[in-house]
């Protein structure tokens, strides 16, 4: 009697006899369905529609789908807009500091050539 969990049987991922036989036959023939679709796609004598259809059907087996990724940032990290604003403020302060000797000199009545 089962103890509330699966006991015995085939291990997960082990192919059954029919799947194993089909896979061996495909390998023995040297041409899998994916290989055939790729051959159709690469054959330039085929109509473009047929080649595009073969490419579309083969693509999921060759290229993985891109997953949606959530952008996660720490709360202390500024947003791009905040970072740009901070850069603008720093540039204004730096420009003011570079002009400070000119301002002090003109306030003292000293002219520079």
PDB file of N, CA and C in Angstrom:
ATOM      1  N   UNK A   1       0.833  -1.178   0.000  1.00  0.00           N
ATOM      2  CA  UNK A   1       0.000   0.000   0.000  1.00  0.00           C
ATOM      3  C   UNK A   1       0.883   1.250   0.000  1.00  0.00           C
ATOM      4  N   UNK A   2       0.483   2.276  -0.754  1.00  0.00           N
ATOM      5  CA  UNK A   2       1.257   3.506  -0.864  1.00  0.00           C
ATOM      6  C   UNK A   2       1.208   4.277   0.442  1.00  0.00           C
ATOM      7  N   UNK A   3       2.300   4.944   0.733  1.00  0.00           N
ATOM      8  CA  UNK A   3       2.413   5.696   1.978  1.00  0.00           C
ATOM      9  C   UNK A   3       2.214   7.191   1.750  1.00  0.00           C
ATOM     10  N   UNK A   4       1.322   7.560   0.837  1.00  0.00           N
ATOM     11  CA  UNK A   4       1.079   8.972   0.563  1.00  0.00           C
ATOM     12  C   UNK A   4       2.061   9.557  -0.427  1.00  0.00           C
ATOM     13  N   UNK A   5       2.902   8.719  -0.996  1.00  0.00           N
ATOM     14  CA  UNK A   5       3.848   9.185  -2.006  1.00  0.00           C
ATOM     15  C   UNK A   5       4.031   8.084  -3.038  1.00  0.00           C
ATOM     16  N   UNK A   6       4.589   8.438  -4.170  1.00  0.00           N
ATOM     17  CA  UNK A   6       4.780   7.472  -5.237  1.00  0.00           C
ATOM     18  C   UNK A   6       5.897   6.515  -4.857  1.00  0.00           C
ATOM     19  N   UNK A   7       5.625   5.251  -5.047  1.00  0.00           N
ATOM     20  CA  UNK A   7       6.651   4.248  -4.783  1.00  0.00           C
ATOM     21  C   UNK A   7       6.778   3.363  -6.004  1.00  0.00           C
ATOM     22  N   UNK A   8       7.996   2.995  -6.335  1.00  0.00           N
ATOM     23  CA  UNK A   8       8.225   2.101  -7.469  1.00  0.00           C
ATOM     24  C   UNK A   8       7.998   2.791  -8.798  1.00  0.00           C
ATOM     25  N   UNK A   9       7.992   1.999  -9.873  1.00  0.00           N
ATOM     26  CA  UNK A   9       7.746   2.525 -11.207  1.00  0.00           C
ATOM     27  C   UNK A   9       9.006   3.059 -11.864  1.00  0.00           C
ATOM     28  N   UNK A  10       8.824   3.617 -13.057  1.00  0.00           N
ATOM     29  CA  UNK A  10       9.943   4.132 -13.843  1.00  0.00           C
ATOM     30  C   UNK A  10      10.397   5.482 -13.290  1.00  0.00           C
ATOM     31  N   UNK A  11      11.691   5.705 -13.333  1.00  0.00           N
ATOM     32  CA  UNK A  11      12.222   7.000 -12.878  1.00  0.00           C
ATOM     33  C   UNK A  11      11.805   8.096 -13.842  1.00  0.00           C
ATOM     34  N   UNK A  12      11.676   9.289 -13.316  1.00  0.00           N
ATOM     35  CA  UNK A  12      11.271  10.448 -14.108  1.00  0.00           C
ATOM     36  C   UNK A  12      12.301  10.693 -15.219  1.00  0.00           C
ATOM     37  N   UNK A  13      11.807  10.932 -16.433  1.00  0.00           N
ATOM     38  CA  UNK A  13      12.676  11.232 -17.561  1.00  0.00           C
ATOM     39  C   UNK A  13      13.099  10.015 -18.355  1.00  0.00           C
ATOM     40  N   UNK A  14      12.828   8.831 -17.871  1.00  0.00           N
ATOM     41  CA  UNK A  14      13.184   7.609 -18.587  1.00  0.00           C
ATOM     42  C   UNK A  14      12.166   7.391 -19.704  1.00  0.00           C
ATOM     43  N   UNK A  15      12.614   7.296 -20.969  1.00  0.00           N
ATOM     44  CA  UNK A  15      11.656   7.123 -22.059  1.00  0.00           C
ATOM     45  C   UNK A  15      11.043   5.725 -22.043  1.00  0.00           C
ATOM     46  N   UNK A  16       9.785   5.630 -22.507  1.00  0.00           N
ATOM     47  CA  UNK A  16       9.168   4.308 -22.608  1.00  0.00           C
ATOM     48  C   UNK A  16       9.708   3.604 -23.850  1.00  0.00           C
ATOM     49  N   UNK A  17       9.312   2.362 -24.068  1.00  0.00           N
ATOM     50  CA  UNK A  17       9.871   1.571 -25.170  1.00  0.00           C
ATOM     51  C   UNK A  17       9.561   2.176 -26.527  1.00  0.00           C
ATOM     52  N   UNK A  18       8.347   2.690 -26.702  1.00  0.00           N
ATOM     53  CA  UNK A  18       7.969   3.243 -28.005  1.00  0.00           C
ATOM     54  C   UNK A  18       8.774   4.498 -28.309  1.00  0.00           C
ATOM     55  N   UNK A  19       8.907   5.383 -27.323  1.00  0.00           N
ATOM     56  CA  UNK A  19       9.682   6.613 -27.514  1.00  0.00           C
ATOM     57  C   UNK A  19      11.141   6.290 -27.794  1.00  0.00           C
ATOM     58  N   UNK A  20      11.697   5.333 -27.051  1.00  0.00           N
ATOM     59  CA  UNK A  20      13.096   4.938 -27.253  1.00  0.00           C
ATOM     60  C   UNK A  20      13.283   4.338 -28.643  1.00  0.00           C
ATOM     61  N   UNK A  21      12.323   3.491 -29.082  1.00  0.00           N
ATOM     62  CA  UNK A  21      12.426   2.868 -30.403  1.00  0.00           C
ATOM     63  C   UNK A  21      12.321   3.924 -31.505  1.00  0.00           C
ATOM     64  N   UNK A  22      11.405   4.902 -31.338  1.00  0.00           N
ATOM     65  CA  UNK A  22      11.261   5.958 -32.337  1.00  0.00           C
ATOM     66  C   UNK A  22      12.541   6.787 -32.431  1.00  0.00           C
ATOM     67  N   UNK A  23      13.107   7.115 -31.275  1.00  0.00           N
ATOM     68  CA  UNK A  23      14.327   7.921 -31.246  1.00  0.00           C
ATOM     69  C   UNK A  23      15.478   7.180 -31.916  1.00  0.00           C
ATOM     70  N   UNK A  24      15.615   5.883 -31.645  1.00  0.00           N
ATOM     71  CA  UNK A  24      16.685   5.095 -32.257  1.00  0.00           C
ATOM     72  C   UNK A  24      16.496   5.002 -33.768  1.00  0.00           C
ATOM     73  N   UNK A  25      15.244   4.832 -34.221  1.00  0.00           N
ATOM     74  CA  UNK A  25      14.972   4.754 -35.661  1.00  0.00           C
ATOM     75  C   UNK A  25      15.308   6.075 -36.343  1.00  0.00           C
ATOM     76  N   UNK A  26      14.979   7.195 -35.698  1.00  0.00           N
ATOM     77  CA  UNK A  26      15.282   8.509 -36.281  1.00  0.00           C
ATOM     78  C   UNK A  26      16.784   8.718 -36.379  1.00  0.00           C
ATOM     79  N   UNK A  27      17.500   8.306 -35.357  1.00  0.00           N
ATOM     80  CA  UNK A  27      18.959   8.460 -35.366  1.00  0.00           C
ATOM     81  C   UNK A  27      19.576   7.539 -36.409  1.00  0.00           C
ATOM     82  N   UNK A  28      19.055   6.311 -36.513  1.00  0.00           N
ATOM     83  CA  UNK A  28      19.593   5.346 -37.485  1.00  0.00           C
ATOM     84  C   UNK A  28      19.365   5.813 -38.916  1.00  0.00           C
ATOM     85  N   UNK A  29      18.228   6.486 -39.169  1.00  0.00           N
ATOM     86  CA  UNK A  29      17.947   6.949 -40.528  1.00  0.00           C
ATOM     87  C   UNK A  29      18.854   8.117 -40.902  1.00  0.00           C
ATOM     88  N   UNK A  30      19.378   8.801 -39.891  1.00  0.00           N
ATOM     89  CA  UNK A  30      20.281   9.917 -40.154  1.00  0.00           C
ATOM     90  C   UNK A  30      19.569  11.223 -40.434  1.00  0.00           C
ATOM     91  N   UNK A  31      18.241  11.243 -40.407  1.00  0.00           N
ATOM     92  CA  UNK A  31      17.509  12.460 -40.724  1.00  0.00           C
ATOM     93  C   UNK A  31      16.318  12.594 -39.765  1.00  0.00           C
ATOM     94  N   UNK A  32      16.418  13.532 -38.843  1.00  0.00           N
ATOM     95  CA  UNK A  32      15.316  13.786 -37.912  1.00  0.00           C
ATOM     96  C   UNK A  32      14.369  14.799 -38.552  1.00  0.00           C
ATOM     97  N   UNK A  33      13.165  14.944 -38.026  1.00  0.00           N
ATOM     98  CA  UNK A  33      12.249  15.961 -38.582  1.00  0.00           C
ATOM     99  C   UNK A  33      12.865  17.364 -38.570  1.00  0.00           C
ATOM    100  N   UNK A  34      13.622  17.677 -37.547  1.00  0.00           N
ATOM    101  CA  UNK A  34      14.270  18.988 -37.498  1.00  0.00           C
ATOM    102  C   UNK A  34      15.290  19.109 -38.632  1.00  0.00           C
ATOM    103  N   UNK A  35      16.074  18.063 -38.844  1.00  0.00           N
ATOM    104  CA  UNK A  35      17.045  18.088 -39.946  1.00  0.00           C
ATOM    105  C   UNK A  35      16.338  18.302 -41.284  1.00  0.00           C
ATOM    106  N   UNK A  36      15.194  17.628 -41.468  1.00  0.00           N
ATOM    107  CA  UNK A  36      14.440  17.768 -42.713  1.00  0.00           C
ATOM    108  C   UNK A  36      13.948  19.202 -42.896  1.00  0.00           C
ATOM    109  N   UNK A  37      13.403  19.795 -41.822  1.00  0.00           N
ATOM    110  CA  UNK A  37      12.918  21.184 -41.918  1.00  0.00           C
ATOM    111  C   UNK A  37      14.067  22.121 -42.265  1.00  0.00           C
ATOM    112  N   UNK A  38      15.227  21.876 -41.682  1.00  0.00           N
ATOM    113  CA  UNK A  38      16.378  22.731 -41.973  1.00  0.00           C
ATOM    114  C   UNK A  38      16.842  22.549 -43.417  1.00  0.00           C
ATOM    115  N   UNK A  39      16.785  21.327 -43.933  1.00  0.00           N
ATOM    116  CA  UNK A  39      17.139  21.099 -45.339  1.00  0.00           C
ATOM    117  C   UNK A  39      16.176  21.836 -46.269  1.00  0.00           C
ATOM    118  N   UNK A  40      14.880  21.767 -45.977  1.00  0.00           N
ATOM    119  CA  UNK A  40      13.880  22.476 -46.790  1.00  0.00           C
ATOM    120  C   UNK A  40      14.149  23.977 -46.736  1.00  0.00           C
ATOM    121  N   UNK A  41      14.449  24.486 -45.549  1.00  0.00           N
ATOM    122  CA  UNK A  41      14.686  25.921 -45.374  1.00  0.00           C
ATOM    123  C   UNK A  41      15.917  26.372 -46.175  1.00  0.00           C
ATOM    124  N   UNK A  42      16.955  25.557 -46.209  1.00  0.00           N
ATOM    125  CA  UNK A  42      18.218  25.953 -46.855  1.00  0.00           C
ATOM    126  C   UNK A  42      18.224  25.733 -48.364  1.00  0.00           C
ATOM    127  N   UNK A  43      17.267  24.964 -48.883  1.00  0.00           N
ATOM    128  CA  UNK A  43      17.221  24.664 -50.313  1.00  0.00           C
ATOM    129  C   UNK A  43      16.664  25.871 -51.067  1.00  0.00           C
ATOM    130  N   UNK A  44      17.520  26.570 -51.796  1.00  0.00           N
ATOM    131  CA  UNK A  44      17.113  27.793 -52.486  1.00  0.00           C
ATOM    132  C   UNK A  44      16.197  27.532 -53.670  1.00  0.00           C
ATOM    133  N   UNK A  45      16.079  26.273 -54.104  1.00  0.00           N
ATOM    134  CA  UNK A  45      15.175  25.972 -55.220  1.00  0.00           C
ATOM    135  C   UNK A  45      13.726  25.874 -54.760  1.00  0.00           C
ATOM    136  N   UNK A  46      13.485  25.777 -53.448  1.00  0.00           N
ATOM    137  CA  UNK A  46      12.120  25.737 -52.906  1.00  0.00           C
ATOM    138  C   UNK A  46      11.504  27.133 -52.942  1.00  0.00           C
ATOM    139  N   UNK A  47      10.170  27.209 -53.037  1.00  0.00           N
ATOM    140  CA  UNK A  47       9.505  28.525 -52.993  1.00  0.00           C
ATOM    141  C   UNK A  47       9.772  29.218 -51.643  1.00  0.00           C
ATOM    142  N   UNK A  48       9.785  30.525 -51.675  1.00  0.00           N
ATOM    143  CA  UNK A  48      10.079  31.304 -50.469  1.00  0.00           C
ATOM    144  C   UNK A  48       9.086  31.011 -49.358  1.00  0.00           C
ATOM    145  N   UNK A  49       7.805  30.866 -49.698  1.00  0.00           N
ATOM    146  CA  UNK A  49       6.794  30.592 -48.671  1.00  0.00           C
ATOM    147  C   UNK A  49       7.090  29.289 -47.938  1.00  0.00           C
ATOM    148  N   UNK A  50       7.485  28.252 -48.684  1.00  0.00           N
ATOM    149  CA  UNK A  50       7.801  26.958 -48.080  1.00  0.00           C
ATOM    150  C   UNK A  50       9.034  27.070 -47.188  1.00  0.00           C
ATOM    151  N   UNK A  51      10.039  27.802 -47.650  1.00  0.00           N
ATOM    152  CA  UNK A  51      11.261  27.978 -46.863  1.00  0.00           C
ATOM    153  C   UNK A  51      10.977  28.754 -45.583  1.00  0.00           C
ATOM    154  N   UNK A  52      10.134  29.805 -45.671  1.00  0.00           N
ATOM    155  CA  UNK A  52       9.790  30.577 -44.482  1.00  0.00           C
ATOM    156  C   UNK A  52       8.997  29.743 -43.487  1.00  0.00           C
ATOM    157  N   UNK A  53       8.087  28.905 -43.990  1.00  0.00           N
ATOM    158  CA  UNK A  53       7.303  28.043 -43.108  1.00  0.00           C
ATOM    159  C   UNK A  53       8.217  27.043 -42.394  1.00  0.00           C
ATOM    160  N   UNK A  54       9.153  26.458 -43.113  1.00  0.00           N
ATOM    161  CA  UNK A  54      10.093  25.514 -42.496  1.00  0.00           C
ATOM    162  C   UNK A  54      10.948  26.219 -41.450  1.00  0.00           C
ATOM    163  N   UNK A  55      11.370  27.440 -41.738  1.00  0.00           N
ATOM    164  CA  UNK A  55      12.180  28.195 -40.776  1.00  0.00           C
ATOM    165  C   UNK A  55      11.383  28.507 -39.524  1.00  0.00           C
ATOM    166  N   UNK A  56      10.120  28.904 -39.702  1.00  0.00           N
ATOM    167  CA  UNK A  56       9.285  29.237 -38.550  1.00  0.00           C
ATOM    168  C   UNK A  56       9.024  28.008 -37.687  1.00  0.00           C
ATOM    169  N   UNK A  57       8.851  26.862 -38.310  1.00  0.00           N
ATOM    170  CA  UNK A  57       8.587  25.642 -37.548  1.00  0.00           C
ATOM    171  C   UNK A  57       9.846  25.090 -36.887  1.00  0.00           C
ATOM    172  N   UNK A  58      11.001  25.328 -37.476  1.00  0.00           N
ATOM    173  CA  UNK A  58      12.253  24.814 -36.905  1.00  0.00           C
ATOM    174  C   UNK A  58      12.815  25.744 -35.829  1.00  0.00           C
ATOM    175  N   UNK A  59      12.482  27.014 -35.885  1.00  0.00           N
ATOM    176  CA  UNK A  59      13.065  28.003 -34.975  1.00  0.00           C
ATOM    177  C   UNK A  59      12.926  27.652 -33.492  1.00  0.00           C
ATOM    178  N   UNK A  60      11.760  27.202 -32.997  1.00  0.00           N
ATOM    179  CA  UNK A  60      11.656  26.899 -31.566  1.00  0.00           C
ATOM    180  C   UNK A  60      12.601  25.795 -31.099  1.00  0.00           C
ATOM    181  N   UNK A  61      13.032  24.938 -32.019  1.00  0.00           N
ATOM    182  CA  UNK A  61      13.935  23.854 -31.642  1.00  0.00           C
ATOM    183  C   UNK A  61      15.397  24.284 -31.669  1.00  0.00           C
ATOM    184  N   UNK A  62      15.668  25.391 -32.344  1.00  0.00           N
ATOM    185  CA  UNK A  62      17.048  25.865 -32.494  1.00  0.00           C
ATOM    186  C   UNK A  62      17.337  27.055 -31.592  1.00  0.00           C
ATOM    187  N   UNK A  63      16.362  27.976 -31.491  1.00  0.00           N
ATOM    188  CA  UNK A  63      16.549  29.201 -30.707  1.00  0.00           C
ATOM    189  C   UNK A  63      15.548  29.234 -29.557  1.00  0.00           C
ATOM    190  N   UNK A  64      16.024  29.417 -28.326  1.00  0.00           N
ATOM    191  CA  UNK A  64      15.084  29.487 -27.194  1.00  0.00           C
ATOM    192  C   UNK A  64      14.297  30.789 -27.235  1.00  0.00           C
ATOM    193  N   UNK A  65      13.086  30.736 -26.672  1.00  0.00           N
ATOM    194  CA  UNK A  65      12.287  31.957 -26.568  1.00  0.00           C
ATOM    195  C   UNK A  65      12.868  32.851 -25.487  1.00  0.00           C
ATOM    196  N   UNK A  66      12.777  34.125 -25.700  1.00  0.00           N
ATOM    197  CA  UNK A  66      13.240  35.069 -24.693  1.00  0.00           C
ATOM    198  C   UNK A  66      12.152  35.233 -23.641  1.00  0.00           C
ATOM    199  N   UNK A  67      12.547  35.196 -22.415  1.00  0.00           N
ATOM    200  CA  UNK A  67      11.591  35.343 -21.318  1.00  0.00           C
ATOM    201  C   UNK A  67      11.525  36.800 -20.894  1.00  0.00           C
ATOM    202  N   UNK A  68      10.365  37.194 -20.408  1.00  0.00           N
ATOM    203  CA  UNK A  68      10.213  38.544 -19.873  1.00  0.00           C
ATOM    204  C   UNK A  68      11.014  38.624 -18.575  1.00  0.00           C
ATOM    205  N   UNK A  69      11.780  39.665 -18.426  1.00  0.00           N
ATOM    206  CA  UNK A  69      12.621  39.831 -17.255  1.00  0.00           C
ATOM    207  C   UNK A  69      12.225  41.122 -16.564  1.00  0.00           C
ATOM    208  N   UNK A  70      11.974  41.023 -15.277  1.00  0.00           N
ATOM    209  CA  UNK A  70      11.620  42.206 -14.506  1.00  0.00           C
ATOM    210  C   UNK A  70      12.901  42.910 -14.074  1.00  0.00           C
ATOM    211  N   UNK A  71      12.955  44.212 -14.288  1.00  0.00           N
ATOM    212  CA  UNK A  71      14.115  44.988 -13.876  1.00  0.00           C
ATOM    213  C   UNK A  71      13.962  45.290 -12.396  1.00  0.00           C
ATOM    214  N   UNK A  72      14.924  44.843 -11.635  1.00  0.00           N
ATOM    215  CA  UNK A  72      14.873  45.041 -10.194  1.00  0.00           C
ATOM    216  C   UNK A  72      16.049  45.931  -9.800  1.00  0.00           C
ATOM    217  N   UNK A  73      15.757  46.973  -9.081  1.00  0.00           N
ATOM    218  CA  UNK A  73      16.822  47.854  -8.590  1.00  0.00           C
ATOM    219  C   UNK A  73      16.574  48.113  -7.119  1.00  0.00           C
ATOM    220  N   UNK A  74      17.632  48.413  -6.415  1.00  0.00           N
ATOM    221  CA  UNK A  74      17.474  48.671  -4.988  1.00  0.00           C
ATOM    222  C   UNK A  74      16.818  50.040  -4.796  1.00  0.00           C
ATOM    223  N   UNK A  75      16.085  50.218  -3.704  1.00  0.00           N
ATOM    224  CA  UNK A  75      15.412  51.507  -3.479  1.00  0.00           C
ATOM    225  C   UNK A  75      16.398  52.678  -3.357  1.00  0.00           C
ATOM    226  N   UNK A  76      17.627  52.396  -2.927  1.00  0.00           N
ATOM    227  CA  UNK A  76      18.598  53.485  -2.785  1.00  0.00           C
ATOM    228  C   UNK A  76      19.209  53.877  -4.123  1.00  0.00           C
ATOM    229  N   UNK A  77      19.071  53.036  -5.143  1.00  0.00           N
ATOM    230  CA  UNK A  77      19.626  53.325  -6.463  1.00  0.00           C
ATOM    231  C   UNK A  77      18.714  54.312  -7.187  1.00  0.00           C
ATOM    232  N   UNK A  78      19.280  55.413  -7.727  1.00  0.00           N
ATOM    233  CA  UNK A  78      18.421  56.403  -8.391  1.00  0.00           C
ATOM    234  C   UNK A  78      17.925  55.889  -9.741  1.00  0.00           C
ATOM    235  N   UNK A  79      16.776  56.389 -10.149  1.00  0.00           N
ATOM    236  CA  UNK A  79      16.257  56.067 -11.477  1.00  0.00           C
ATOM    237  C   UNK A  79      17.141  56.783 -12.497  1.00  0.00           C
ATOM    238  N   UNK A  80      17.087  56.394 -13.768  1.00  0.00           N
ATOM    239  CA  UNK A  80      17.895  57.090 -14.778  1.00  0.00           C
ATOM    240  C   UNK A  80      17.600  58.588 -14.843  1.00  0.00           C
ATOM    241  N   UNK A  81      16.340  58.952 -14.626  1.00  0.00           N
ATOM    242  CA  UNK A  81      15.991  60.375 -14.657  1.00  0.00           C
ATOM    243  C   UNK A  81      16.617  61.114 -13.472  1.00  0.00           C
ATOM    244  N   UNK A  82      16.573  60.489 -12.292  1.00  0.00           N
ATOM    245  CA  UNK A  82      17.183  61.106 -11.104  1.00  0.00           C
ATOM    246  C   UNK A  82      18.694  61.228 -11.278  1.00  0.00           C
ATOM    247  N   UNK A  83      19.314  60.209 -11.844  1.00  0.00           N
ATOM    248  CA  UNK A  83      20.762  60.245 -12.059  1.00  0.00           C
ATOM    249  C   UNK A  83      21.134  61.358 -13.038  1.00  0.00           C
ATOM    250  N   UNK A  84      20.333  61.532 -14.096  1.00  0.00           N
ATOM    251  CA  UNK A  84      20.600  62.604 -15.064  1.00  0.00           C
ATOM    252  C   UNK A  84      20.450  63.971 -14.407  1.00  0.00           C
ATOM    253  N   UNK A  85      19.445  64.138 -13.558  1.00  0.00           N
ATOM    254  CA  UNK A  85      19.247  65.410 -12.856  1.00  0.00           C
ATOM    255  C   UNK A  85      20.425  65.697 -11.925  1.00  0.00           C
ATOM    256  N   UNK A  86      20.900  64.686 -11.222  1.00  0.00           N
ATOM    257  CA  UNK A  86      22.055  64.872 -10.326  1.00  0.00           C
ATOM    258  C   UNK A  86      23.295  65.264 -11.118  1.00  0.00           C
ATOM    259  N   UNK A  87      23.483  64.632 -12.294  1.00  0.00           N
ATOM    260  CA  UNK A  87      24.632  64.995 -13.144  1.00  0.00           C
ATOM    261  C   UNK A  87      24.548  66.450 -13.578  1.00  0.00           C
ATOM    262  N   UNK A  88      23.337  66.896 -13.975  1.00  0.00           N
ATOM    263  CA  UNK A  88      23.176  68.295 -14.391  1.00  0.00           C
ATOM    264  C   UNK A  88      23.492  69.256 -13.239  1.00  0.00           C
ATOM    265  N   UNK A  89      23.042  68.916 -12.021  1.00  0.00           N
ATOM    266  CA  UNK A  89      23.324  69.777 -10.870  1.00  0.00           C
ATOM    267  C   UNK A  89      24.818  69.829 -10.567  1.00  0.00           C
ATOM    268  N   UNK A  90      25.488  68.692 -10.650  1.00  0.00           N
ATOM    269  CA  UNK A  90      26.937  68.661 -10.390  1.00  0.00           C
ATOM    270  C   UNK A  90      27.669  69.493 -11.435  1.00  0.00           C
ATOM    271  N   UNK A  91      27.251  69.390 -12.694  1.00  0.00           N
ATOM    272  CA  UNK A  91      27.894  70.187 -13.750  1.00  0.00           C
ATOM    273  C   UNK A  91      27.683  71.683 -13.510  1.00  0.00           C
ATOM    274  N   UNK A  92      26.487  72.078 -13.051  1.00  0.00           N
ATOM    275  CA  UNK A  92      26.242  73.500 -12.745  1.00  0.00           C
ATOM    276  C   UNK A  92      27.134  73.966 -11.605  1.00  0.00           C
ATOM    277  N   UNK A  93      27.259  73.134 -10.568  1.00  0.00           N
ATOM    278  CA  UNK A  93      28.103  73.505  -9.417  1.00  0.00           C
ATOM    279  C   UNK A  93      29.557  73.622  -9.852  1.00  0.00           C
ATOM    280  N   UNK A  94      30.028  72.673 -10.668  1.00  0.00           N
ATOM    281  CA  UNK A  94      31.414  72.717 -11.131  1.00  0.00           C
ATOM    282  C   UNK A  94      31.663  73.965 -11.979  1.00  0.00           C
ATOM    283  N   UNK A  95      30.710  74.311 -12.839  1.00  0.00           N
ATOM    284  CA  UNK A  95      30.861  75.507 -13.667  1.00  0.00           C
ATOM    285  C   UNK A  95      30.894  76.755 -12.793  1.00  0.00           C
ATOM    286  N   UNK A  96      30.059  76.790 -11.742  1.00  0.00           N
ATOM    287  CA  UNK A  96      30.045  77.941 -10.839  1.00  0.00           C
ATOM    288  C   UNK A  96      31.357  78.044 -10.076  1.00  0.00           C
ATOM    289  N   UNK A  97      31.912  76.902  -9.662  1.00  0.00           N
ATOM    290  CA  UNK A  97      33.186  76.927  -8.935  1.00  0.00           C
ATOM    291  C   UNK A  97      34.330  77.396  -9.833  1.00  0.00           C
ATOM    292  N   UNK A  98      34.268  77.066 -11.093  1.00  0.00           N
ATOM    293  CA  UNK A  98      35.321  77.515 -12.015  1.00  0.00           C
ATOM    294  C   UNK A  98      35.210  79.017 -12.284  1.00  0.00           C
ATOM    295  N   UNK A  99      34.001  79.574 -12.212  1.00  0.00           N
ATOM    296  CA  UNK A  99      33.823  81.009 -12.433  1.00  0.00           C
ATOM    297  C   UNK A  99      34.059  81.822 -11.169  1.00  0.00           C
ATOM    298  N   UNK A 100      34.153  81.190 -10.014  1.00  0.00           N
ATOM    299  CA  UNK A 100      34.266  81.903  -8.748  1.00  0.00           C
ATOM    300  C   UNK A 100      35.454  82.871  -8.709  1.00  0.00           C
ATOM    301  N   UNK A 101      36.669  82.486  -9.138  1.00  0.00           N
ATOM    302  CA  UNK A 101      37.770  83.468  -9.117  1.00  0.00           C
ATOM    303  C   UNK A 101      37.476  84.695  -9.981  1.00  0.00           C
ATOM    304  N   UNK A 102      36.813  84.531 -11.094  1.00  0.00           N
ATOM    305  CA  UNK A 102      36.463  85.659 -11.957  1.00  0.00           C
ATOM    306  C   UNK A 102      35.483  86.591 -11.238  1.00  0.00           C
ATOM    307  N   UNK A 103      34.510  86.014 -10.543  1.00  0.00           N
ATOM    308  CA  UNK A 103      33.507  86.808  -9.832  1.00  0.00           C
ATOM    309  C   UNK A 103      34.161  87.579  -8.693  1.00  0.00           C
ATOM    310  N   UNK A 104      35.048  86.914  -7.913  1.00  0.00           N
ATOM    311  CA  UNK A 104      35.725  87.580  -6.789  1.00  0.00           C
ATOM    312  C   UNK A 104      36.621  88.700  -7.293  1.00  0.00           C
ATOM    313  N   UNK A 105      37.313  88.463  -8.417  1.00  0.00           N
ATOM    314  CA  UNK A 105      38.205  89.476  -8.955  1.00  0.00           C
ATOM    315  C   UNK A 105      37.414  90.690  -9.430  1.00  0.00           C
ATOM    316  N   UNK A 106      36.274  90.487 -10.055  1.00  0.00           N
ATOM    317  CA  UNK A 106      35.503  91.644 -10.533  1.00  0.00           C
ATOM    318  C   UNK A 106      34.869  92.387  -9.357  1.00  0.00           C
ATOM    319  N   UNK A 107      34.560  91.680  -8.245  1.00  0.00           N
ATOM    320  CA  UNK A 107      34.000  92.326  -7.067  1.00  0.00           C
ATOM    321  C   UNK A 107      35.044  93.196  -6.387  1.00  0.00           C
ATOM    322  N   UNK A 108      36.342  92.843  -6.471  1.00  0.00           N
ATOM    323  CA  UNK A 108      37.415  93.601  -5.857  1.00  0.00           C
ATOM    324  C   UNK A 108      37.910  94.698  -6.777  1.00  0.00           C
ATOM    325  N   UNK A 109      37.369  94.815  -7.962  1.00  0.00           N
ATOM    326  CA  UNK A 109      37.792  95.849  -8.892  1.00  0.00           C
ATOM    327  C   UNK A 109      39.030  95.469  -9.667  1.00  0.00           C
ATOM    328  N   UNK A 110      39.428  94.231  -9.631  1.00  0.00           N
ATOM    329  CA  UNK A 110      40.615  93.787 -10.349  1.00  0.00           C
ATOM    330  C   UNK A 110      40.167  93.267 -11.723  1.00  0.00           C
ATOM    331  N   UNK A 111      40.843  93.723 -12.733  1.00  0.00           N
ATOM    332  CA  UNK A 111      40.505  93.256 -14.077  1.00  0.00           C
ATOM    333  C   UNK A 111      41.622  92.349 -14.557  1.00  0.00           C
ATOM    334  N   UNK A 112      41.225  91.356 -15.291  1.00  0.00           N
ATOM    335  CA  UNK A 112      42.219  90.429 -15.820  1.00  0.00           C
ATOM    336  C   UNK A 112      42.305  90.595 -17.315  1.00  0.00           C
ATOM    337  N   UNK A 113      43.487  90.410 -17.837  1.00  0.00           N
ATOM    338  CA  UNK A 113      43.696  90.577 -19.284  1.00  0.00           C
ATOM    339  C   UNK A 113      43.712  89.268 -19.983  1.00  0.00           C
TER     340      UNK A 113
END
